Amino acid sequence: MDNFYTPLDNKVIKSNARDFIRGRLWMFWSVLLVVGIIESLANSLPQWIFGDRLSNLSDIIAGNPDNIPKEISSNVFGWYYVLNVLITIVLIPLNIGVAQNVLAWSRGEDVNKWKVLFGGFNSAKLFFKQVGVVVLNTILCALWAILLIVPGIIKGLAYSMYPYVLRDEPDLSVWQTLKKSEAIMKGYKGKLFLMYLSFVGWFILGAFTFGILYIWLTPYVMTSTVKFYDDVRRAYYNGNDPARPVFSISSDEENVFDNNTL
């Protein structure tokens, strides 16, 4: 089936993203700050629980490692890392919630940002599905990266749209979600890579502003990504997305540009 819609050029996508975030930075940061606080507190938990024992253990080991029973050292370090892994898993739905909020805002949907942010905790089924997608994505990308770095990057780009697919097509399984992302991104992985590459200079510049530039840059990158997703998804469905019945092409998006494909 021939596509009648050709995705926009990256410059147009980024321009649309800049226009969208103008005057809306607080909308982004109201969510990002809450997530940042939650993640900071959660990631500090292992240190609060095991801090003294880890410190004493390190001192003992540094002085005379023969004085400490192996079962004690392994238990402390073991539980410390188990707790870190559990915290990482629990925080997964929050990061997906942030991405899905940006997607909804970009589409002009009237949503409760807190319900979207914490939506992954609404049911055990949804929670484990989101965790499963992220874990499987991590494993697959790692396996490809073991072979060569480039295949790992390619797979990472192919599966990168899973937060949005999870929202648009919630009935898909874990595996189907990643495969749908891969299908939507077929032919556009190089284009997405080039778009991300174009932000490198901004991130370097942000370091010289002591991070102040990131207040604008973070929403800019996030919005560019969701607009990229909506654009290539529209092309995938020939403008007739079953997950979005009203997926019209606005007059300023009817221009046809050359694609950078992989």
XYZ file of C-alpha atoms in Angstrom:
262
model
C 0.000 0.000 0.000
C 1.476 3.307 -1.075
C 1.802 6.071 1.462
C 0.103 9.334 0.552
C 1.627 11.116 3.527
C 5.345 11.834 3.696
C 6.785 12.622 7.152
C 7.967 16.130 7.803
C 11.577 17.191 7.698
C 13.332 17.216 11.085
C 13.704 20.992 10.890
C 9.935 21.369 10.641
C 9.342 18.914 13.484
C 11.766 20.794 15.737
C 10.284 24.134 14.749
C 6.813 22.864 15.653
C 8.205 21.642 18.975
C 9.747 25.033 19.759
C 6.477 26.751 18.954
C 4.589 24.375 21.223
C 6.765 24.730 24.324
C 6.765 28.520 24.140
C 4.952 29.710 27.250
C 4.452 26.150 28.472
C 7.718 25.373 30.274
C 6.080 25.306 33.698
C 3.596 22.709 32.450
C 6.544 20.409 31.737
C 8.549 21.198 34.838
C 5.622 20.847 37.235
C 5.708 17.155 36.329
C 9.465 16.790 35.896
C 10.181 18.340 39.303
C 7.742 16.016 41.067
C 9.314 13.008 39.356
C 12.783 14.305 40.195
C 11.908 14.638 43.890
C 10.338 11.164 44.014
C 13.336 9.600 42.263
C 15.819 11.409 44.526
C 14.044 10.236 47.672
C 13.664 6.692 46.352
C 17.290 6.436 45.248
C 18.428 7.701 48.661
C 16.513 4.944 50.450
C 19.218 2.232 50.153
C 21.815 4.594 51.580
C 19.524 5.529 54.473
C 18.862 1.874 55.276
C 22.317 0.419 54.741
C 24.479 3.539 54.984
C 26.087 2.931 58.389
C 26.563 -0.771 57.813
C 28.089 -0.187 54.384
C 30.414 2.444 55.806
C 31.493 0.236 58.718
C 31.850 -2.714 56.410
C 34.078 -0.750 54.064
C 36.226 0.447 56.961
C 36.629 -3.083 58.302
C 37.465 -4.470 54.885
C 39.986 -1.686 54.297
C 41.646 -2.396 57.649
C 41.612 -6.157 57.832
C 39.271 -8.050 55.497
C 39.989 -11.309 57.362
C 38.075 -9.999 60.389
C 34.677 -9.936 58.688
C 32.646 -13.084 57.999
C 31.910 -13.543 54.307
C 28.218 -14.226 54.926
C 27.812 -10.814 56.611
C 29.491 -8.863 53.816
C 27.590 -10.705 51.090
C 24.250 -10.215 52.872
C 24.690 -6.457 53.306
C 25.897 -5.804 49.770
C 23.380 -8.257 48.348
C 20.355 -6.623 49.930
C 21.725 -3.183 49.068
C 21.790 -4.000 45.351
C 18.474 -5.877 45.457
C 16.809 -2.783 46.910
C 18.389 -0.600 44.216
C 17.039 -2.881 41.492
C 13.550 -2.892 43.037
C 13.533 0.905 43.226
C 14.589 1.161 39.581
C 11.721 -1.143 38.601
C 9.136 0.750 40.661
C 10.160 4.057 39.058
C 9.685 2.784 35.482
C 5.974 3.771 35.207
C 6.801 7.326 36.305
C 9.182 7.876 33.401
C 6.650 6.388 30.999
C 4.010 8.670 32.519
C 6.140 11.732 31.788
C 6.527 10.722 28.134
C 2.803 10.023 27.801
C 1.932 13.390 29.323
C 4.043 15.162 26.706
C 2.349 13.112 23.990
C -1.102 14.119 25.239
C -0.149 17.793 25.575
C 1.371 17.860 22.106
C -1.894 16.517 20.677
C -3.932 19.112 22.530
C -5.693 16.516 24.664
C -7.330 17.680 27.881
C -5.873 15.265 30.429
C -5.216 15.182 34.144
C -1.419 15.204 34.178
C -1.218 13.471 37.552
C -3.504 10.641 36.468
C -1.357 10.154 33.372
C 1.873 10.401 35.369
C 0.816 7.770 37.910
C -1.307 5.795 35.445
C 1.110 2.873 35.459
C 0.189 2.191 39.078
C -3.555 1.888 38.385
C -3.386 -1.886 38.192
C -0.862 -4.659 38.703
C -1.415 -5.786 35.104
C -0.520 -2.379 33.671
C 2.422 -1.961 36.039
C 3.995 -5.284 35.113
C 3.291 -4.700 31.439
C 5.185 -1.397 31.485
C 8.010 -2.936 33.477
C 8.063 -5.896 31.101
C 8.378 -3.665 28.046
C 11.286 -1.736 29.553
C 13.076 -4.860 30.801
C 12.661 -6.680 27.478
C 13.775 -3.582 25.582
C 16.881 -3.327 27.774
C 17.734 -7.005 27.343
C 17.287 -6.984 23.560
C 19.316 -3.802 23.070
C 22.057 -5.143 25.358
C 22.224 -8.422 23.439
C 22.516 -6.593 20.139
C 25.145 -4.271 21.618
C 27.217 -7.277 22.702
C 27.590 -8.203 19.035
C 28.408 -4.683 17.903
C 27.657 -1.201 19.235
C 25.898 -0.066 16.058
C 23.233 -2.828 16.027
C 22.498 -2.008 19.660
C 21.943 1.651 18.771
C 19.745 0.702 15.820
C 17.554 -1.530 17.979
C 17.395 1.151 20.651
C 16.045 3.606 18.083
C 13.630 1.014 16.690
C 12.106 0.284 20.103
C 12.312 3.854 21.427
C 8.667 4.716 20.754
C 7.288 2.136 23.192
C 6.021 4.702 25.782
C 3.731 6.192 23.149
C 2.662 2.855 21.673
C 1.710 1.779 25.202
C -0.697 4.701 25.370
C -2.072 4.493 21.832
C -2.487 0.717 21.732
C -2.861 -0.505 25.328
C -4.187 -3.910 24.270
C -0.884 -4.989 22.726
C 1.304 -7.437 24.631
C 4.812 -6.613 25.829
C 6.395 -8.157 22.742
C 3.802 -6.666 20.379
C 4.418 -3.200 21.808
C 8.104 -3.345 20.936
C 7.376 -4.846 17.522
C 4.840 -2.105 16.763
C 7.427 0.529 17.688
C 9.896 -1.216 15.392
C 7.346 -1.334 12.568
C 6.476 2.348 12.917
C 10.167 3.271 12.936
C 11.041 1.159 9.885
C 12.917 3.426 7.495
C 13.084 6.309 9.984
C 15.691 5.200 12.518
C 18.414 7.161 10.750
C 16.155 10.201 10.642
C 15.553 10.001 14.393
C 19.274 9.505 15.024
C 20.070 12.637 13.017
C 17.470 14.598 14.954
C 18.982 13.519 18.268
C 22.439 14.296 16.907
C 21.310 17.846 16.179
C 20.728 18.390 19.909
C 24.310 17.536 20.916
C 25.498 21.108 20.443
C 22.675 22.379 22.631
C 23.598 19.968 25.429
C 27.237 21.053 25.255
C 26.169 24.691 25.361
C 23.923 23.905 28.312
C 26.940 22.768 30.328
C 28.414 26.261 29.985
C 25.214 27.802 31.350
C 25.467 25.699 34.531
C 22.407 23.758 33.427
C 20.108 26.768 33.065
C 19.632 26.094 29.346
C 18.285 22.626 30.169
C 15.145 24.262 31.566
C 14.226 24.970 27.952
C 16.165 22.174 26.256
C 14.588 19.237 28.101
C 10.981 20.057 27.076
C 12.280 20.875 23.586
C 13.819 17.434 23.097
C 10.842 15.634 24.640
C 8.338 17.487 22.467
C 10.423 16.974 19.324
C 10.415 13.244 20.037
C 6.635 12.977 20.431
C 6.037 15.067 17.327
C 8.448 12.805 15.452
C 6.486 9.792 16.701
C 3.120 11.232 15.707
C 4.491 12.108 12.289
C 5.964 8.697 11.425
C 2.960 6.947 12.968
C 0.756 8.967 10.665
C 2.838 7.812 7.704
C 2.686 4.201 8.925
C -1.106 4.290 8.896
C -1.381 6.407 5.736
C -2.987 9.136 7.810
C -5.719 6.769 9.050
C -4.529 5.760 12.499
C -7.027 3.317 14.080
C -5.892 4.410 17.542
C -6.619 8.030 16.630
C -9.663 8.264 14.343
C -9.291 12.018 14.051
C -5.751 12.209 12.782
C -6.098 14.922 10.175
C -3.233 16.531 8.319
C -3.105 20.262 8.902
C -2.393 22.582 5.995
C 1.081 23.467 7.244
C 1.981 19.760 7.354
C 1.023 18.892 3.804
C 4.419 19.840 2.421
C 6.535 16.968 1.230
C 10.177 16.788 2.274
C 12.991 14.390 1.568
C 13.491 11.667 4.207
C 16.706 10.529 5.815
C 16.252 6.788 6.192
C 18.300 3.909 7.523
